[in-house]
Structure formats: structure tokens, C-alpha cells
């Protein structure tokens, strides 16, 4: 956004609007709303926000092993001796690690690619942290690689790409199940989701002893 | 054709439509797992949409998949070619200008990409057909410089002059010239006048294939006046063998 869109704003205000406008998902109107909210904010809150922003820039680094965002050279997952070191779950973004951790269903390690292959946006495999993943896999203790990229065309392309690179090594490669989400209506499901759900259907096993008891 | 994440869980879409060419629209909540839109609006999907007109951006209110080209989506080689086809279609289309022929060509092309035995032949045919329906078909019958009908000879292709150039005219100008053997010219003429199913089984030698690709790429980038971003990924994947280790991959002992 340039200053022409906020002709009457004082220069510091226009600068802040422009700074907000550069954030992903923040349009000109939202940038203006955020700026005028900040103007009315008490000084100590504004200082706390500025301090938090600078601290993120000063103290945050990428984990030297999994490339997740961390405050120390190695993140808390990679240094945790109780994590299963034979499994690596590959995700696109650091936020995906948080989402999987919230499930408490996974105790292995992670690898963050920092994106997915997006040819139409000019993002190729060499712009992702794939070389670092291959270096980790040379360690023979890894027996399973879980591909947890997003279930869309670019995420799938990234998974297929990794699979071709890694499969000759003989490591078990799995991916997250595809199918219907909990609470969804079948009639609104798209054909790909339904087809994937049918392909990945599982047998209902009845525990006869438990039901008799 | 292309998408960007927007806000908390929305998606900004670049759509190719027959009636209005390229449209930009937002799909609210499309990134949430339970979204009614999310599964329908992935890249390279043929979808029926209800669009709510907006001042700056339109909004998608309903979506229903017509064809997701599943046979293409499970093969990285086909995906890379499909993305290349879509990017080319987007580049020749503009916002709010009808593009029924480009739309139909892309839908048919992606449908064939899901099933064809010869995806590279499809790409060659598609690029030439796209250039033809948008008015940029190269001249293969006569010299693009002097207009004389081409007799068998040592011809070259000039993207700047828009077609084949005869031996007498090749030294005029300082443009980049691409070799075009008799076999290459025959294949190009056949591609230009045939529908895809008729050229699917056409056998093309390695040298002719290379010449045709250089010619079509040079012509497309001259006409479009910019590069095609997805071509780098297409080239990388195309060099991979059908099966087994790939360049830069891991193998036992590496």
C-alpha cells in the first residue's frame, strides 16, 4: 500500500498502516483498523507489544535438527530423551508441529520443511528444507517417515517428491489418513475426500467378550 | 489456477472461467478441515461455483466438483505437467474477458493428462493448440520473413519472426534461431492440424522432441513476454527415471 491510499494520515500513522498491510492476510482496511486501535492503546501495552516483537526477532532461531522455531540451538522435542527417535514426522510449517502435539497421539520427532512445493508460485524443492531431511535420514536409526503435508495438490506433490527421493533407502514411508472429518455431513463431502475415505475404510472389529460382559 | 492463504482460514483463489476469464475470489473458511468448500477448490479441479459478486473481490458461496482428475493427482509427473498447462492458460487469459476456448482446452487437457500414456506428447499438442486459439500460431507453411512456401531445406525457427525461416532469410536480423529438421517440421504441422487423440500415439525421435520443445517454449515465452514459473519443476521431474533412484535422492550407502 502506498501513502496515496491514506492521504490525510500523519506520516507515523501512515507508516504503521503500511507495516500492518505487509502482514499476510491483512488488507488496507484491517491495517487501518489495527493502527487506530494501537493509537488508542495505553503506552505500556504498546511497549510490551514492541518488546515481544523485538524479542521474537532477537531470540528465535531454527532448531539445528528439525528446523522448528525454538529459543535454543536444539528444540525441546529434539532434546527430549523420551521421544521415539525411530520416527520422523514431516510437516510443512512450525504451526503444524503444534497441531500434532495437541493431539498427544505422537511421540516421535519432527522435520519442518518450511513450505511446500508450489511451482506456480515459483517455489521448488530446493527452497524447502529437504536437503536437511535427507542428511538426517542417513542415520540408520530412523525406521519410519510420516509425511504430514497438507492434503491439497501442493502438499501431495511435496509428499510424492519426498517419497521418490527416499523410497530407495527402504525406510517405511507413511502418510496421514485422508477422509471425512469428524462432525462433517457426508452430502457436502467432495468426490476426492469421499473416494479417499472409501479407499482407506477400516473394518469394524467387535469385541464380543466386552459386549457380552 | 493458483491460490494464496488469506486471514485465519480463508483462501484467495485465481479461477479460470469460460464466461469471465480469470476471476479472483475468496473462499471463506476453506482451510478448515470441516469446510464445505475446502475439498472442492483445490488446484487443477473442474468445479461448478456460485460466486457472490463483490466490489474488489468476489466470494465463493457454493462449490461442487465436476472432475478432480484423480488419475493425474496421484502421479507427480502428471501433476507437474498439469500445473504447467494451467499456468499457461492463466497467462493467456485476462480478468473479466470471456475465455471459453481456453477453458475448454484446459479441462480437456487435464482430463487427457489423467489417462494418457504419453504426457509429453499431450504437452506439445496443448502448447501449440493454446497458441493457436489465442491467435499466436507460429507459421509452419511458409517463410515467416519472405512468405515463400517452404521447400525441403535447411530451415530454422525464429520466435521473434513468428515461425520458420527459409535458408535465404535466416541471416537477416540478429534473433535467436532454433534448428528445425524436416522431421520436426512434419511433426509440428501434424500437431497443429490434429486433435489430441490423433497425435497421442505419434512416435517422435529424441532429436525432434528436443527441437520441438525448444521451438514451442521459445515461441510461448516470446508471445507471453514472460517466463513460465512451473517449467523449472516440470523439467526437474521429467528427467527422473520411471522407477528407481532419482537424481539427488537417497540410496543404500549414500
Coordinates of C-alpha atoms in Angstrom, one line a residue:
Chain A
X1 CA 0.0 0.0 0.0
X2 CA 1.3 3.5 -0.7
X3 CA 0.7 6.7 1.1
X4 CA -1.8 7.7 -1.6
X5 CA -4.4 5.4 0.0
X6 CA -4.2 7.3 3.3
X7 CA -3.7 10.9 2.2
X8 CA -4.9 12.5 5.4
X9 CA -3.0 10.3 7.8
X10 CA 0.0 11.7 9.7
X11 CA 3.3 10.2 8.5
X12 CA 3.9 7.9 11.5
X13 CA 0.3 6.6 11.2
X14 CA 0.7 6.0 7.5
X15 CA 3.9 4.1 8.2
X16 CA 2.2 1.8 10.7
X17 CA -0.7 1.2 8.4
X18 CA 1.8 0.3 5.6
X19 CA 3.6 -2.0 8.0
X20 CA 0.4 -3.8 9.0
X21 CA -0.6 -4.1 5.4
X22 CA 2.5 -6.1 4.6
X23 CA 1.4 -8.8 7.0
X24 CA -0.2 -11.9 5.4
X25 CA -4.0 -11.7 5.3
X26 CA -4.2 -8.1 6.4
X27 CA -5.8 -5.8 3.8
X28 CA -5.8 -2.0 3.7
X29 CA -9.0 -1.7 5.8
X30 CA -7.8 -4.1 8.5
X31 CA -4.4 -2.3 8.6
X32 CA -6.2 0.9 9.3
X33 CA -8.3 -0.6 12.0
X34 CA -5.3 -2.2 13.7
X35 CA -3.4 1.1 13.5
X36 CA -6.2 3.2 15.1
X37 CA -6.6 0.5 17.8
X38 CA -2.9 0.9 18.6
X39 CA -3.2 4.7 18.7
X40 CA -5.7 4.3 21.5
X41 CA -3.8 1.6 23.3
X42 CA -2.1 2.5 26.7
X43 CA 1.6 3.2 26.3
X44 CA 2.7 0.2 28.4
X45 CA 0.7 -2.2 26.2
X46 CA 2.3 -0.7 23.1
X47 CA 5.7 -1.1 24.7
X48 CA 5.0 -4.7 25.7
X49 CA 3.9 -5.5 22.1
X50 CA 7.1 -3.8 20.6
X51 CA 9.2 -5.7 23.1
X52 CA 7.6 -9.0 22.2
X53 CA 8.2 -8.3 18.5
X54 CA 11.9 -7.5 19.0
X55 CA 12.4 -10.5 21.3
X56 CA 11.0 -12.8 18.6
X57 CA 13.5 -11.4 16.2
X58 CA 16.4 -11.4 18.6
X59 CA 15.9 -14.7 20.4
X60 CA 14.2 -17.1 18.0
X61 CA 16.3 -19.5 15.9
X62 CA 15.6 -22.6 13.9
X63 CA 16.4 -25.9 15.7
X64 CA 19.6 -27.3 14.2
X65 CA 18.0 -30.8 13.9
X66 CA 14.3 -30.4 13.0
X67 CA 14.3 -26.8 11.9
X68 CA 11.3 -25.9 14.1
X69 CA 11.2 -22.5 15.7
X70 CA 13.0 -22.5 19.0
X71 CA 14.8 -20.3 21.5
X72 CA 17.8 -22.7 21.9
X73 CA 20.1 -24.4 19.3
X74 CA 18.0 -27.6 19.7
X75 CA 14.3 -27.6 20.4
X76 CA 12.6 -29.2 23.4
X77 CA 11.3 -32.1 21.2
X78 CA 14.7 -33.0 19.8
X79 CA 16.4 -32.9 23.2
X80 CA 13.7 -34.9 24.9
X81 CA 15.2 -38.3 25.6
X82 CA 11.7 -39.9 25.9
X83 CA 10.8 -39.1 22.3
X84 CA 10.8 -42.0 19.9
X85 CA 13.9 -41.4 17.7
X86 CA 13.0 -44.0 15.1
X87 CA 10.1 -41.9 13.7
X88 CA 10.2 -38.6 12.0
X89 CA 7.0 -36.7 11.1
X90 CA 7.5 -34.3 8.2
X91 CA 5.3 -31.2 8.3
X92 CA 5.1 -28.0 6.1
X93 CA 5.1 -25.3 8.8
X94 CA 6.1 -24.9 12.5
X95 CA 2.4 -24.4 13.3
X96 CA 1.7 -28.0 12.1
X97 CA 4.0 -29.3 14.9
X98 CA 1.8 -27.5 17.5
X99 CA -1.3 -29.0 15.9
X100 CA 0.1 -32.6 16.0
X101 CA 1.5 -32.1 19.6
X102 CA -2.0 -31.0 20.7
X103 CA -3.3 -34.5 19.8
X104 CA -0.9 -36.2 22.3
X105 CA -1.0 -39.1 19.9
X106 CA 2.5 -38.9 18.6
X107 CA 5.8 -39.2 20.5
X108 CA 8.3 -39.2 17.7
X109 CA 10.5 -36.4 16.2
X110 CA 9.6 -33.8 13.5
X111 CA 11.1 -32.2 10.5
X112 CA 9.8 -28.8 9.3
X113 CA 10.1 -28.2 5.6
X114 CA 9.1 -24.5 5.8
X115 CA 6.7 -24.7 2.9
X116 CA 5.5 -27.0 0.2
X117 CA 6.4 -27.3 -3.5
X118 CA 4.4 -24.7 -5.4
X119 CA 5.6 -24.5 -9.0
X120 CA 3.0 -21.8 -9.9
X121 CA 4.4 -19.6 -7.2
X122 CA 8.0 -20.4 -8.2
X123 CA 8.7 -22.5 -5.1
X124 CA 10.7 -25.5 -5.9
X125 CA 12.2 -28.3 -3.8
X126 CA 15.5 -26.5 -3.4
X127 CA 13.7 -23.7 -1.5
X128 CA 12.5 -26.2 1.2
X129 CA 14.4 -27.9 4.0
X130 CA 14.6 -31.2 2.0
X131 CA 18.4 -31.5 1.9
X132 CA 18.5 -31.3 5.7
X133 CA 15.9 -34.1 5.9
X134 CA 18.0 -36.3 3.7
X135 CA 21.0 -35.7 5.9
X136 CA 19.0 -36.8 8.9
X137 CA 17.9 -40.0 7.2
X138 CA 21.4 -41.1 6.7
X139 CA 21.3 -42.0 10.4
X140 CA 20.1 -45.6 10.2
X141 CA 18.1 -45.4 13.5
X142 CA 15.2 -43.8 11.6
X143 CA 12.7 -46.6 10.6
X144 CA 9.6 -44.6 9.7
X145 CA 8.9 -41.3 8.0
X146 CA 5.4 -39.9 8.4
X147 CA 4.5 -37.5 5.6
X148 CA 2.1 -35.0 7.2
X149 CA 1.9 -32.4 4.4
X150 CA -1.4 -30.6 3.8
X151 CA -4.0 -32.7 1.9
X152 CA -4.0 -30.4 -1.1
X153 CA -2.3 -30.7 -4.5
X154 CA 0.8 -28.9 -3.4
X155 CA 1.1 -30.9 -0.2
X156 CA 0.5 -34.1 -2.1
X157 CA 3.1 -33.1 -4.7
X158 CA 5.6 -32.5 -1.9
X159 CA 4.9 -35.9 -0.4
X160 CA 5.2 -37.7 -3.7
X161 CA 8.5 -35.8 -4.4
X162 CA 9.9 -36.9 -1.0
X163 CA 8.7 -40.4 -1.5
X164 CA 10.6 -40.7 -4.8
X165 CA 13.8 -39.3 -3.1
X166 CA 13.7 -41.5 -0.1
X167 CA 12.0 -44.8 -1.1
X168 CA 15.2 -46.5 -2.3
X169 CA 16.5 -46.3 1.2
X170 CA 14.0 -48.9 2.4
X171 CA 12.6 -46.7 5.2
X172 CA 8.9 -47.2 5.9
X173 CA 7.1 -44.2 4.5
X174 CA 3.6 -43.5 5.7
X175 CA 1.2 -40.5 5.4
X176 CA -1.7 -39.2 7.4
X177 CA -5.0 -40.8 6.6
X178 CA -7.3 -39.0 4.1
X179 CA -11.0 -38.9 4.6
X180 CA -14.0 -37.4 6.3
X181 CA -13.5 -35.0 9.1
X182 CA -15.3 -35.6 12.5
X183 CA -18.8 -34.0 12.6
X184 CA -19.0 -33.4 8.8
X185 CA -22.1 -34.2 6.7
X186 CA -21.5 -36.8 4.0
X187 CA -23.6 -35.0 1.5
X188 CA -21.2 -32.0 1.5
X189 CA -18.1 -34.1 1.0
X190 CA -16.2 -33.6 -2.2
X191 CA -15.5 -36.5 -4.5
X192 CA -11.8 -36.7 -3.6
X193 CA -12.4 -36.8 0.1
X194 CA -15.2 -39.5 -0.3
X195 CA -13.1 -41.6 -2.6
X196 CA -10.1 -41.4 -0.2
X197 CA -12.4 -42.3 2.7
X198 CA -13.7 -45.3 0.8
X199 CA -10.2 -46.4 -0.2
X200 CA -9.0 -46.1 3.4
X201 CA -12.1 -47.6 5.0
X202 CA -11.4 -49.8 8.0
X203 CA -13.1 -52.9 9.4
X204 CA -15.3 -52.5 12.4
X205 CA -14.0 -55.1 14.9
X206 CA -16.5 -56.0 17.6
X207 CA -15.0 -57.1 20.9
X208 CA -17.5 -59.9 21.6
X209 CA -16.2 -60.6 25.1
X210 CA -16.6 -57.0 26.0
X211 CA -20.1 -56.7 24.5
X212 CA -21.2 -59.9 26.3
X213 CA -19.9 -58.6 29.6
Chain B
X1 CA -5.3 -22.0 -11.1
X2 CA -3.5 -20.5 -8.1
X3 CA -4.3 -19.8 -4.5
X4 CA -2.9 -17.9 -1.5
X5 CA -3.8 -18.2 2.1
X6 CA -5.8 -15.3 3.4
X7 CA -6.6 -14.4 7.0
X8 CA -7.2 -17.0 9.6
X9 CA -8.6 -19.8 7.4
X10 CA -9.7 -18.2 4.1
X11 CA -8.2 -18.7 0.7
X12 CA -7.8 -16.3 -2.2
X13 CA -8.4 -18.1 -5.5
X14 CA -7.5 -17.3 -9.1
X15 CA -10.2 -19.1 -11.1
X16 CA -10.4 -19.6 -14.9
X17 CA -14.0 -19.3 -16.0
X18 CA -15.5 -19.6 -19.5
X19 CA -17.7 -16.6 -19.2
X20 CA -15.4 -14.1 -17.3
X21 CA -11.9 -15.3 -17.9
X22 CA -9.7 -15.1 -14.8
X23 CA -11.7 -14.2 -11.6
X24 CA -10.3 -13.6 -8.2
X25 CA -12.5 -14.8 -5.4
X26 CA -12.2 -15.6 -1.7
X27 CA -13.4 -18.8 -0.2
X28 CA -14.1 -18.2 3.5
X29 CA -13.0 -20.9 6.0
X30 CA -11.8 -23.1 3.1
X31 CA -8.6 -24.1 5.1
X32 CA -10.6 -25.6 8.0
X33 CA -11.0 -29.4 7.9
X34 CA -14.8 -29.3 8.1
X35 CA -15.2 -26.6 5.4
X36 CA -17.8 -27.3 2.7
X37 CA -15.7 -25.5 0.2
X38 CA -12.2 -26.7 1.0
X39 CA -12.2 -30.1 -0.7
X40 CA -13.7 -28.6 -3.9
X41 CA -11.4 -25.7 -4.6
X42 CA -8.0 -27.3 -4.8
X43 CA -5.7 -26.5 -7.7
X44 CA -6.5 -28.2 -11.0
X45 CA -10.1 -29.0 -10.2
X46 CA -13.0 -28.5 -12.6
X47 CA -15.7 -27.1 -10.3
X48 CA -19.2 -25.5 -10.5
X49 CA -19.2 -22.5 -8.3
X50 CA -21.7 -20.0 -7.0
X51 CA -20.0 -16.6 -6.8
X52 CA -21.2 -13.7 -4.8
X53 CA -20.1 -10.5 -6.6
X54 CA -18.1 -8.1 -4.5
X55 CA -16.6 -4.6 -5.1
X56 CA -13.0 -5.6 -5.1
X57 CA -13.1 -9.4 -4.6
X58 CA -15.8 -11.9 -5.3
X59 CA -16.8 -14.6 -2.8
X60 CA -17.4 -18.3 -3.3
X61 CA -20.6 -19.3 -1.7
X62 CA -21.0 -22.8 -3.0
X63 CA -18.8 -25.3 -4.8
X64 CA -19.4 -28.7 -6.4
X65 CA -16.6 -30.7 -8.1
X66 CA -17.3 -31.8 -11.7
X67 CA -13.9 -33.5 -12.2
X68 CA -10.9 -33.6 -9.9
X69 CA -8.8 -35.5 -12.5
X70 CA -7.8 -38.1 -9.9
X71 CA -5.7 -40.1 -12.3
X72 CA -3.4 -37.0 -12.6
X73 CA -3.2 -36.1 -8.9
X74 CA -1.5 -39.4 -7.8
X75 CA 1.4 -39.1 -10.2
X76 CA 4.0 -36.3 -9.6
X77 CA 5.0 -36.3 -13.3
X78 CA 1.4 -35.6 -14.4
X79 CA 0.9 -33.1 -11.7
X80 CA 3.9 -31.1 -12.8
X81 CA 2.6 -31.1 -16.4
X82 CA -0.9 -30.2 -15.3
X83 CA 0.4 -27.2 -13.3
X84 CA 2.4 -26.1 -16.4
X85 CA -0.8 -26.3 -18.5
X86 CA -2.8 -24.3 -16.0
X87 CA -0.2 -21.6 -15.7
X88 CA 0.0 -21.2 -19.5
X89 CA -3.8 -21.0 -19.6
X90 CA -3.8 -18.3 -16.9
X91 CA -1.1 -16.3 -18.7
X92 CA -3.1 -16.1 -21.9
X93 CA -6.3 -15.1 -20.1
X94 CA -7.2 -11.8 -18.6
X95 CA -9.7 -10.7 -15.9
X96 CA -13.3 -10.2 -16.9
X97 CA -12.8 -11.3 -20.6
X98 CA -14.6 -14.4 -21.7
X99 CA -12.3 -17.4 -22.4
X100 CA -14.5 -20.3 -23.4
X101 CA -12.0 -21.9 -25.8
X102 CA -9.0 -21.7 -23.4
X103 CA -11.3 -23.0 -20.6
X104 CA -12.5 -26.0 -22.7
X105 CA -8.9 -26.7 -23.8
X106 CA -7.6 -26.8 -20.3
X107 CA -10.5 -29.0 -19.0
X108 CA -10.0 -31.4 -21.9
X109 CA -6.2 -31.3 -21.5
X110 CA -6.3 -32.1 -17.8
X111 CA -8.8 -34.9 -18.5
X112 CA -6.4 -36.4 -21.0
X113 CA -3.4 -35.8 -18.6
X114 CA -5.2 -38.1 -16.1
X115 CA -5.2 -41.0 -18.5
X116 CA -2.8 -40.5 -21.4
X117 CA 0.1 -42.9 -22.0
X118 CA 2.2 -40.1 -23.5
X119 CA 2.0 -37.0 -21.3
X120 CA 4.8 -35.2 -23.1
X121 CA 3.1 -35.6 -26.5
X122 CA 0.0 -34.0 -24.8
X123 CA 2.1 -31.1 -23.5
X124 CA 3.5 -30.4 -27.0
X125 CA 0.0 -30.6 -28.6
X126 CA -1.5 -28.4 -25.8
X127 CA 1.0 -25.6 -26.1
X128 CA 0.6 -25.4 -29.8
X129 CA -3.2 -25.5 -29.6
X130 CA -3.3 -22.9 -26.9
X131 CA -1.1 -20.6 -29.0
X132 CA -3.4 -21.2 -32.0
X133 CA -6.7 -20.5 -30.3
X134 CA -5.3 -17.3 -28.8
X135 CA -4.1 -16.1 -32.2
X136 CA -0.4 -16.8 -31.9
X137 CA 0.0 -19.9 -34.0
X138 CA 3.5 -20.0 -35.5
X139 CA 4.0 -20.0 -39.2
X140 CA 5.0 -23.5 -40.3
X141 CA 3.8 -23.5 -44.0
X142 CA 5.8 -20.6 -45.5
X143 CA 8.8 -18.5 -44.5
X144 CA 7.9 -16.0 -41.8
X145 CA 10.2 -13.4 -43.4
X146 CA 9.6 -13.6 -47.1
X147 CA 6.4 -15.5 -47.2
X148 CA 7.6 -18.1 -49.8
X149 CA 6.2 -21.6 -49.4
X150 CA 8.9 -23.7 -47.7
X151 CA 10.5 -26.4 -49.7
X152 CA 12.6 -29.1 -48.0
X153 CA 15.8 -27.4 -46.9
X154 CA 17.9 -26.1 -44.0
X155 CA 15.1 -24.2 -42.2
X156 CA 15.3 -22.6 -38.7
X157 CA 12.7 -21.3 -36.4
X158 CA 12.6 -17.7 -35.1
X159 CA 10.3 -16.9 -32.3
X160 CA 10.7 -13.2 -32.9
X161 CA 9.7 -13.5 -36.5
X162 CA 6.9 -15.9 -35.5
X163 CA 7.7 -19.0 -37.5
X164 CA 10.0 -21.0 -39.7
X165 CA 12.5 -19.0 -41.8
X166 CA 13.9 -20.2 -45.1
X167 CA 17.7 -20.5 -45.7
X168 CA 17.7 -17.3 -47.8
X169 CA 16.3 -15.3 -45.0
X170 CA 17.9 -16.8 -42.0
X171 CA 20.9 -14.4 -41.9
X172 CA 18.6 -11.4 -41.8
X173 CA 18.2 -10.0 -38.3
X174 CA 20.0 -10.9 -35.1
X175 CA 17.3 -13.0 -33.5
X176 CA 17.9 -16.4 -31.8
X177 CA 17.4 -19.2 -34.4
X178 CA 16.4 -22.7 -33.5
X179 CA 17.2 -25.7 -35.7
X180 CA 14.1 -27.4 -37.3
X181 CA 14.8 -30.6 -39.2
X182 CA 12.4 -31.9 -41.8
X183 CA 11.1 -34.4 -39.2
X184 CA 10.5 -31.7 -36.7
X185 CA 8.6 -29.6 -39.2
X186 CA 6.4 -32.5 -40.2
X187 CA 5.5 -33.3 -36.6
X188 CA 4.8 -29.6 -35.9
X189 CA 2.4 -29.4 -38.9
X190 CA 0.7 -32.6 -37.8
X191 CA 0.3 -31.3 -34.2
X192 CA -1.1 -28.0 -35.5
X193 CA -3.9 -29.6 -37.6
X194 CA -4.9 -32.6 -35.4
X195 CA -6.9 -33.2 -32.3
X196 CA -5.1 -34.7 -29.3
X197 CA -6.3 -38.3 -29.6
X198 CA -4.9 -38.4 -33.1
X199 CA -1.4 -37.4 -32.1
X200 CA -1.3 -39.4 -28.8
X201 CA 0.4 -42.4 -30.5
X202 CA 2.7 -40.3 -32.7
X203 CA 6.2 -41.6 -32.4
X204 CA 8.7 -38.7 -32.2
X205 CA 12.5 -39.2 -32.2
X206 CA 14.7 -37.8 -29.4
X207 CA 16.3 -35.1 -31.6
X208 CA 12.9 -34.0 -33.0
X209 CA 11.4 -33.9 -29.5
X210 CA 14.2 -31.6 -28.2
X211 CA 13.8 -29.3 -31.2
X212 CA 10.0 -29.1 -30.9
X213 CA 10.2 -28.3 -27.2
X214 CA 12.8 -25.6 -27.8
X215 CA 10.7 -24.1 -30.6
X216 CA 7.4 -24.2 -28.6
X217 CA 9.0 -22.8 -25.4
X218 CA 10.8 -20.0 -27.3
X219 CA 7.6 -19.1 -29.1
X220 CA 5.4 -19.2 -25.9
X221 CA 7.8 -17.1 -23.9
X222 CA 8.1 -14.5 -26.8
X223 CA 4.3 -14.3 -27.1
X224 CA 3.7 -14.2 -23.3
X225 CA 6.6 -11.8 -22.8
X226 CA 7.5 -13.6 -19.5
X227 CA 8.7 -17.0 -18.3
X228 CA 6.5 -19.8 -17.1
X229 CA 7.4 -20.4 -13.5
X230 CA 6.3 -24.0 -13.3
X231 CA 8.6 -25.1 -16.2
X232 CA 11.5 -25.5 -13.8
X233 CA 9.7 -28.1 -11.7
X234 CA 8.4 -29.8 -14.9
X235 CA 12.0 -30.1 -16.2
X236 CA 13.3 -31.5 -12.9
X237 CA 10.6 -34.2 -12.7
X238 CA 10.8 -35.1 -16.4
X239 CA 14.5 -36.0 -16.1
X240 CA 13.6 -38.6 -13.4
X241 CA 13.5 -42.3 -14.4
X242 CA 10.2 -44.1 -14.4
X243 CA 11.2 -46.1 -11.3
X244 CA 14.2 -46.4 -9.0
X245 CA 16.6 -43.8 -7.6
X246 CA 16.3 -40.2 -8.7
X247 CA 19.0 -37.6 -9.0
X248 CA 19.7 -36.1 -5.6
X249 CA 17.8 -38.9 -3.8
X250 CA 19.0 -41.3 -1.2
X251 CA 20.0 -44.9 -1.7
X252 CA 21.7 -47.5 0.4
X253 CA 25.3 -46.5 1.1
X254 CA 24.8 -42.8 0.1

